[in-house]
Coordinates of C-alpha atoms and ligand atoms in Angstrom, one line a residue:
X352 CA -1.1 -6.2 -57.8
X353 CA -3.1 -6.0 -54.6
X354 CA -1.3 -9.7 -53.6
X355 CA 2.1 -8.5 -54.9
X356 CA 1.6 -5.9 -51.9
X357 CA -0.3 -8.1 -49.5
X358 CA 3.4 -10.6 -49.6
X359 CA 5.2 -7.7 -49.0
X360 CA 3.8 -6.5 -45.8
X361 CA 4.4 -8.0 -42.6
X362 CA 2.2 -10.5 -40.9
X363 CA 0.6 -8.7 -38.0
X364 CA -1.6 -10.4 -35.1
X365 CA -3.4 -8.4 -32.5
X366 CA -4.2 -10.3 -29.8
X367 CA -6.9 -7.9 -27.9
X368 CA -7.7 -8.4 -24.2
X369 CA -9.5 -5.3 -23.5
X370 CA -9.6 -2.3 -21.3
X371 CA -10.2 1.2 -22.5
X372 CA -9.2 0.9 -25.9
X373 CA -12.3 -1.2 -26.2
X374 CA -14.1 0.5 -24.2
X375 CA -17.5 2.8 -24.9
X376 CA -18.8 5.4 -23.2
X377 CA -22.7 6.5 -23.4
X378 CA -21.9 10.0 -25.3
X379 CA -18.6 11.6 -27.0
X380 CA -18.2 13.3 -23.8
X381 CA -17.9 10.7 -21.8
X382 CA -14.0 10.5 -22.3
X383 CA -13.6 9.8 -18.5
X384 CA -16.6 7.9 -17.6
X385 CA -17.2 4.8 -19.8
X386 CA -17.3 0.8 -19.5
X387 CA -13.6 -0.8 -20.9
X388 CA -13.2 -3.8 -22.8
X389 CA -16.7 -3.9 -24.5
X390 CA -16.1 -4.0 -28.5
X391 CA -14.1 -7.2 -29.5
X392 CA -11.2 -7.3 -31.2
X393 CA -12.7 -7.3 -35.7
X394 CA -14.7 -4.3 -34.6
X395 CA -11.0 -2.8 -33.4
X396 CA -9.2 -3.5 -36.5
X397 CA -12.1 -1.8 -38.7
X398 CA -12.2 1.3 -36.8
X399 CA -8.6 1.8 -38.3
X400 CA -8.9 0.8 -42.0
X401 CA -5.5 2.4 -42.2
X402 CA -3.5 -0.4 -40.9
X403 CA -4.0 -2.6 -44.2
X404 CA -1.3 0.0 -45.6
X405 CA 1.0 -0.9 -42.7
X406 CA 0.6 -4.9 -42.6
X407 CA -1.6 -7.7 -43.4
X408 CA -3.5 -8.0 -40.0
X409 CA -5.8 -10.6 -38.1
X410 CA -7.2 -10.2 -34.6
X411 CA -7.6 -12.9 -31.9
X412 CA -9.9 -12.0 -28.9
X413 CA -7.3 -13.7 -25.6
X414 CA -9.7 -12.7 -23.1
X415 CA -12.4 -9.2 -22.8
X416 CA -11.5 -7.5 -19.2
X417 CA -10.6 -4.2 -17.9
X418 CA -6.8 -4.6 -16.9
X419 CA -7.2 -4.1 -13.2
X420 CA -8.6 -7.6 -13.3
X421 CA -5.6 -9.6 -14.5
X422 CA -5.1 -12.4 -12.6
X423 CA -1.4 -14.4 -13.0
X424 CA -3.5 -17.3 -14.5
X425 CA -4.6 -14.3 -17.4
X426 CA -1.3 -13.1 -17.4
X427 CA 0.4 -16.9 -18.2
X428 CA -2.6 -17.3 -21.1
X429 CA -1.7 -14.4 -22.7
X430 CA 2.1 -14.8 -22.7
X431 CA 2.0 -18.6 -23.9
X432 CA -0.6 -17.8 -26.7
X433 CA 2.6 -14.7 -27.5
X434 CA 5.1 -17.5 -27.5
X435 CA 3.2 -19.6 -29.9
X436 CA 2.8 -17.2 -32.5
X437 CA 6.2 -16.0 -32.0
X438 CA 7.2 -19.6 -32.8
X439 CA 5.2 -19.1 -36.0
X440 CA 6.7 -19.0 -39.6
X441 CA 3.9 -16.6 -40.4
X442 CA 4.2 -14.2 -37.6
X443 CA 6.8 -11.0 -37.8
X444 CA 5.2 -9.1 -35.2
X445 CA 2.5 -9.2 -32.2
X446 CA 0.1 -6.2 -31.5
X447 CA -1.3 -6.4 -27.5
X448 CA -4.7 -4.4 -27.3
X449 CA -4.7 -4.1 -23.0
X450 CA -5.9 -1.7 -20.5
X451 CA -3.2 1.0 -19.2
X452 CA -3.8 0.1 -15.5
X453 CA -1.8 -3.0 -15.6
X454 CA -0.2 -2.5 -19.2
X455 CA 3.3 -1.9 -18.0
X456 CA 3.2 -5.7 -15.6
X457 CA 2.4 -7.3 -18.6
X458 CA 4.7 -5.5 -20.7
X459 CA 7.3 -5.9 -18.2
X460 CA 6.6 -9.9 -18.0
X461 CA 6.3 -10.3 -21.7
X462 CA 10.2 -8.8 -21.5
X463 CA 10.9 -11.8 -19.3
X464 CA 9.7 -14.8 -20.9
X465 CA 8.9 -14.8 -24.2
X466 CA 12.3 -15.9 -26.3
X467 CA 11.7 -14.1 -29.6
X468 CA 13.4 -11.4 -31.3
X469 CA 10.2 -10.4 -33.1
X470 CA 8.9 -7.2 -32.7
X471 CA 5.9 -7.6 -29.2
X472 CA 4.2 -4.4 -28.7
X473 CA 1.5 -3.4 -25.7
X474 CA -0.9 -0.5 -26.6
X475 CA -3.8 0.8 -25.0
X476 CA -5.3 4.5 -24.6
X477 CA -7.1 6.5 -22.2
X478 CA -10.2 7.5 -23.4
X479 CA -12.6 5.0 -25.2
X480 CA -13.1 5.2 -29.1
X481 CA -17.2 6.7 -28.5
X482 CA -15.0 9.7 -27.1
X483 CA -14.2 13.2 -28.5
X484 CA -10.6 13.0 -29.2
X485 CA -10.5 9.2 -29.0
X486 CA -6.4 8.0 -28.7
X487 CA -6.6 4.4 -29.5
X488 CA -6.8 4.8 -33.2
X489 CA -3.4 6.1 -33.8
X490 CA -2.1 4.6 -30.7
X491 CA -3.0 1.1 -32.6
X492 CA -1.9 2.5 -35.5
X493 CA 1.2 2.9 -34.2
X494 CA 1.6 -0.5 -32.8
X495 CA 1.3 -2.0 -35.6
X496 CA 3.7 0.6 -37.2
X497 CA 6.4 -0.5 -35.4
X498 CA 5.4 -4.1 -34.8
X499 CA 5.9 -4.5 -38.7
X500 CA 9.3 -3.0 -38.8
X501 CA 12.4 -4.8 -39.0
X502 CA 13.9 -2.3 -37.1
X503 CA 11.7 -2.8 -33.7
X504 CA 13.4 -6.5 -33.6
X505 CA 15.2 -7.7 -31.0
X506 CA 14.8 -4.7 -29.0
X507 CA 12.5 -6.1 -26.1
X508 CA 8.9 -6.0 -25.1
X509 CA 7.8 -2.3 -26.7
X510 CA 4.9 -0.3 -25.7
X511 CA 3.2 2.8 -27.7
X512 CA 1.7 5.6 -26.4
X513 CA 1.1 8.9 -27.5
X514 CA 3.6 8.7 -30.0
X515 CA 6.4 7.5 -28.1
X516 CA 8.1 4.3 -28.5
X517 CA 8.8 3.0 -24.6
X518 CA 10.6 0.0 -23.5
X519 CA 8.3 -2.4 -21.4
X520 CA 10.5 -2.6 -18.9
X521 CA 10.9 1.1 -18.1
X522 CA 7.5 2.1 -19.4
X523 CA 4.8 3.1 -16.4
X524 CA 1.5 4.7 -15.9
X525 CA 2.2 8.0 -14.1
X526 CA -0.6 10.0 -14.4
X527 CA -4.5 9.0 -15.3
X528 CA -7.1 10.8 -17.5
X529 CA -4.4 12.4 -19.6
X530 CA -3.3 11.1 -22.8
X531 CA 0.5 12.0 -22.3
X532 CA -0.3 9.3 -18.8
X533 CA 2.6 6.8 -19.6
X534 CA 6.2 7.9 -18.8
X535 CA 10.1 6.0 -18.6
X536 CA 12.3 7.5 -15.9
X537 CA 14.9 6.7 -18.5
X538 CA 12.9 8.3 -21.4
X539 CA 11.2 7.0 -24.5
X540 CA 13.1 4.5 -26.8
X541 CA 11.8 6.4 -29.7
X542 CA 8.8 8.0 -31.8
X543 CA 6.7 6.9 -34.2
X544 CA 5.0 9.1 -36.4
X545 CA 3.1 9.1 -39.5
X546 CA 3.4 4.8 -39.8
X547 CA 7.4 5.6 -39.4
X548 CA 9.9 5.0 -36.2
X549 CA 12.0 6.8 -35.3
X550 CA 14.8 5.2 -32.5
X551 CA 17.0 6.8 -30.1
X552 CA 18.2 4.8 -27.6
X553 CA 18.4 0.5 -26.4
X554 CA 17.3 -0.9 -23.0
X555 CA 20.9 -2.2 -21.6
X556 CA 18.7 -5.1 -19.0
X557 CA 18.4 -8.2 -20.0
X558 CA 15.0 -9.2 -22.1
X559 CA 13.6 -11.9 -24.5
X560 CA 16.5 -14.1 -26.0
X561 CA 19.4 -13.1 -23.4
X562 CA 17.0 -13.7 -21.0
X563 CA 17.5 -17.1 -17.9
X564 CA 13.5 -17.1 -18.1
X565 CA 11.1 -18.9 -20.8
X566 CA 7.5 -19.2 -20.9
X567 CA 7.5 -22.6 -22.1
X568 CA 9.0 -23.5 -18.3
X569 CA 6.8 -21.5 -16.6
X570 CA 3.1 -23.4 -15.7
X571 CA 2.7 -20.9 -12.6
X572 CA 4.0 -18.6 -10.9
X573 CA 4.3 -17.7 -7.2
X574 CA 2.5 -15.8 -5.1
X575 CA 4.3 -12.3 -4.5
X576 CA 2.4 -9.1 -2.8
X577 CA 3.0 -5.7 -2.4
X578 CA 2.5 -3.7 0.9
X579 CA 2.2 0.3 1.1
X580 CA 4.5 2.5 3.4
X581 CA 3.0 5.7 4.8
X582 CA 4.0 7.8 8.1
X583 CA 1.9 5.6 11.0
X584 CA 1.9 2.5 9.3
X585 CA 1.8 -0.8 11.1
X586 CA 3.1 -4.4 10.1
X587 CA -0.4 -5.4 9.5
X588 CA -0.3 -6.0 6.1
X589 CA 2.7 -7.7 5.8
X590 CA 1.6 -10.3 8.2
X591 CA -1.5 -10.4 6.7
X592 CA 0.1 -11.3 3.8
X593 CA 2.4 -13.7 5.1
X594 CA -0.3 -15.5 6.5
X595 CA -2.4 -15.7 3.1
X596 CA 0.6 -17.1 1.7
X597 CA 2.9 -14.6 0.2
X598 CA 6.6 -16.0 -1.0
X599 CA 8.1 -12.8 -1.1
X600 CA 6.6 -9.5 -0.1
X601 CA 7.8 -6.4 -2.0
X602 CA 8.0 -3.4 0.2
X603 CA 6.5 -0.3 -1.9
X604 CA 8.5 1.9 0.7
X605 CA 8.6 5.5 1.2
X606 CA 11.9 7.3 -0.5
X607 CA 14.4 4.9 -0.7
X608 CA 12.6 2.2 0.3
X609 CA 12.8 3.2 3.9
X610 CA 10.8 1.1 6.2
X611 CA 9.3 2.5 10.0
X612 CA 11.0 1.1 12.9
X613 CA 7.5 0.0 13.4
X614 CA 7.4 -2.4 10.7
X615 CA 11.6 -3.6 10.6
X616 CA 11.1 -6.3 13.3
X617 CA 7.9 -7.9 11.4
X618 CA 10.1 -8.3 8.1
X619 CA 12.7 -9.8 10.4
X620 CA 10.2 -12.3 11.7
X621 CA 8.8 -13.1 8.0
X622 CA 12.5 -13.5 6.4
X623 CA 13.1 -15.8 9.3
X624 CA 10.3 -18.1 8.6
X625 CA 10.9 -18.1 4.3
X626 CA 9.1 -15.2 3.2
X627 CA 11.8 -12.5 1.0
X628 CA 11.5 -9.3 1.8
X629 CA 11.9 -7.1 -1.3
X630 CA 12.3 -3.3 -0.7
X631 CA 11.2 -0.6 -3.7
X632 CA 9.5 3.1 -3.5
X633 CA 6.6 4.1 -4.5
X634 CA 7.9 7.8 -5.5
X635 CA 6.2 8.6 -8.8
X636 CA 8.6 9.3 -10.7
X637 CA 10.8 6.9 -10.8
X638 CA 12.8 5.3 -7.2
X639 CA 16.3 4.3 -7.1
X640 CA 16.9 1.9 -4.4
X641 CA 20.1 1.0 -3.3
X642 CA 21.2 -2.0 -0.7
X643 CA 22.4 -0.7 2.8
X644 CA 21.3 2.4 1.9
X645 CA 18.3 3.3 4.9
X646 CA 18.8 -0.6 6.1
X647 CA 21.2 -3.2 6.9
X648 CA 20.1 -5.2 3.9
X649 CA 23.2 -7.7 3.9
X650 CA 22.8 -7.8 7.6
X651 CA 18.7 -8.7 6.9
X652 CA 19.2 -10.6 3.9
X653 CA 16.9 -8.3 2.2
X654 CA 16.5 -7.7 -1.3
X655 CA 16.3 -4.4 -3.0
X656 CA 14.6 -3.9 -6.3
X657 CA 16.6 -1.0 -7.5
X658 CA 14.4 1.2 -10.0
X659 CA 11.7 -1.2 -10.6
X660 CA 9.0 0.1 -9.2
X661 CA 6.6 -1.9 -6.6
X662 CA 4.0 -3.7 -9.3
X663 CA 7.1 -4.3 -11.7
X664 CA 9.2 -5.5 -8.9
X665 CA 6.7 -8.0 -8.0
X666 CA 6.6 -9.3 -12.0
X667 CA 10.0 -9.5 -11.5
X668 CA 10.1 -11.7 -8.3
X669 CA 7.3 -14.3 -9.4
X670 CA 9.3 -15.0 -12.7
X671 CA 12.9 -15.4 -10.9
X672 CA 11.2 -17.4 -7.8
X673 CA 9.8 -20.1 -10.6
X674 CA 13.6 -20.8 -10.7
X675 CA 15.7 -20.2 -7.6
X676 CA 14.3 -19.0 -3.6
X677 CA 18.1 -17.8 -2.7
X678 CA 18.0 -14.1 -1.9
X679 CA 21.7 -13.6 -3.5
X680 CA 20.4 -14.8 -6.5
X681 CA 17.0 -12.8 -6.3
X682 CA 19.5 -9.7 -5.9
X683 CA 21.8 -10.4 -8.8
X684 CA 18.6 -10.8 -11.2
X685 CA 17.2 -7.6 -9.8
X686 CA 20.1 -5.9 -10.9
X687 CA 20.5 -7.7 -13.9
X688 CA 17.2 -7.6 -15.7
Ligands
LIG454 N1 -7.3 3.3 -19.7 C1 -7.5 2.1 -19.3 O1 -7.4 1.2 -20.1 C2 -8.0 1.9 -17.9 C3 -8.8 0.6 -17.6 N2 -9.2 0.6 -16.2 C4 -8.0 -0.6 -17.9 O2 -6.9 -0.7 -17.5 O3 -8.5 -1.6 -18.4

């Protein structure tokens, strides 16, 4: 009986990478203050016997890091070890374990790359399991939920938290401590509640099998930085990054994307000498940039990044610059994807 049910249930891996959903803090009040990414990835799956109802499950520990430190090196580990098991007879669906801080680059570059209509989905939580009130449990729960249904497939990189099913495209960290922290400006996918999803709506960008881009092309990836408007700024930064090498710099602009008269003729300069200027806004929730709109972008040959935020635009840019350095084709895959 029990292996009658064990062949009927998916074939779940969690590949676990840390962060604060294996993290521990020194008492069960410590839900702000704690170390992430201590308890490996077995010790995970056993604090939620209840997923052996859901799916037959193994763990694989990628890496054991607080998200903040992802490097791209971590980032192209993670996604060809995805790809792998994607490519696997006995894989239906792939559970992330990652810190929130960075959860919604990888999620976002997962959607990219990997060519798989098999359910991927990122989770993390906010407090660490020693906590009062602990959310990993049922956000892993969850994962798993919806990484075993049929139903998730084909629908893009998937993120679950606090009961919400969010497209990793959309998906972004908009406010810290709380457990409601990770928001869409387009709104959640769909719920999951109780092991059972519940969808809504699709993501209409390009993602996984429609997308031009494939992990298994990709060996690095370019070097792309982000640089913070603010009333007074200077062009500091951006030469500074220049100078260390940036190929493209994304502009994390006030409003629109505006950029100070202060810092316009510095861009100039840069785009003159190879480096594409890529203009976002770092309003919370949720920026919608528009070419020509606060700059003469054709005029420029700038490159706006629509409503992907600053971190997202940057995945964005590394993945298309593996393939093409035109800025007309940089523009027509930020609108596209
Ligand atoms: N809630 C978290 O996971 C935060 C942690 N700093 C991380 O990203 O790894």
């Amino acid at each position: 009986k029990e292996a009658e049910t064990q062949q009927k249930l998916a074939n779940v891996v969690i590949l676990a990478t840390g962060g604060t959903i294996a993290g521990a803090g020194a008492s069960a009040a410590n839900s702000a203050t704690y170390q992430a990414a201590k308890l490996g990835v077995d010790k995970l799956i056993a604090g939620v016997p209840e997923l052996a109802d859901l799916a037959n499950v193994r763990g694989e520990q990628v890496m054991q890091i607080a998200s903040e430190s992802i490097t791209n090196v971590d980032l192209l580990k993670l996604a060809k070890r995805v790809s792998e098991l994607a490519d696997s007879n006995d894989v239906d669906g792939i559970v992330i374990t990652h810190g929130t801080d960075t959860l919604e680059e990888t999620a976002y570059f997962l959607n990219l790359v990997e060519k798989t209509e098999k359910p991927i989905v990122v989770v993390g939580s906010m407090r660490p399991g020693t906590a009062m009130s602990a959310d990993g449990m049922l956000n892993l729960y969850n994962a798993v939920a919806v990484a075993s249904d049929k139903q998730s497939r084909g629908k893009g990189v998937l993120v679950t938290m606090n009961d919400e099913i969010q497209s990793g495209r959309d998906v972004s960290k908009s406010v810290n401590i709380k457990t409601e922290a990770f928001k869409s400006a387009w709104g959640p996918m769909g719920m999951v509640v109780e092991g059972k999803s519940y969808w809504f709506r699709l993501p209409a960008k390009r993602h996984t099998t429609l997308s031009e881009f494939d992990i298994k092309q990709i060996s690095s990836l370019p070097q792309v930085d982000i640089a913070y408007s603010y009333g007074n700024v200077s062009d500091t930064a951006y030469k500074a990054l220049a100078q260390s090498g940036a190929k493209a710099i994304i502009h994390a602009g006030t409003g629109n994307g505006s950029v100070s008269s202060r810092v316009v003729p510095a861009l100039q300069e840069l785009h003159k000498n190879g480096v594409q200027i890529i203009r976002s806004s770092h309003v919370n929730q949720g920026g919608f940039v528009l070419r020509n709109a606060e700059q003469p972008d054709d005029k420029y040959d700038w490159v706006v990044a629509h409503d992907l935020n600053p971190q997202k635009a940057r995945i964005l840019a590394m993945v298309a610059m593996t393939k093409t350095q035109d800025s007309k084709e940089l523009q027509r895959i930020f609108w596209e994807y």
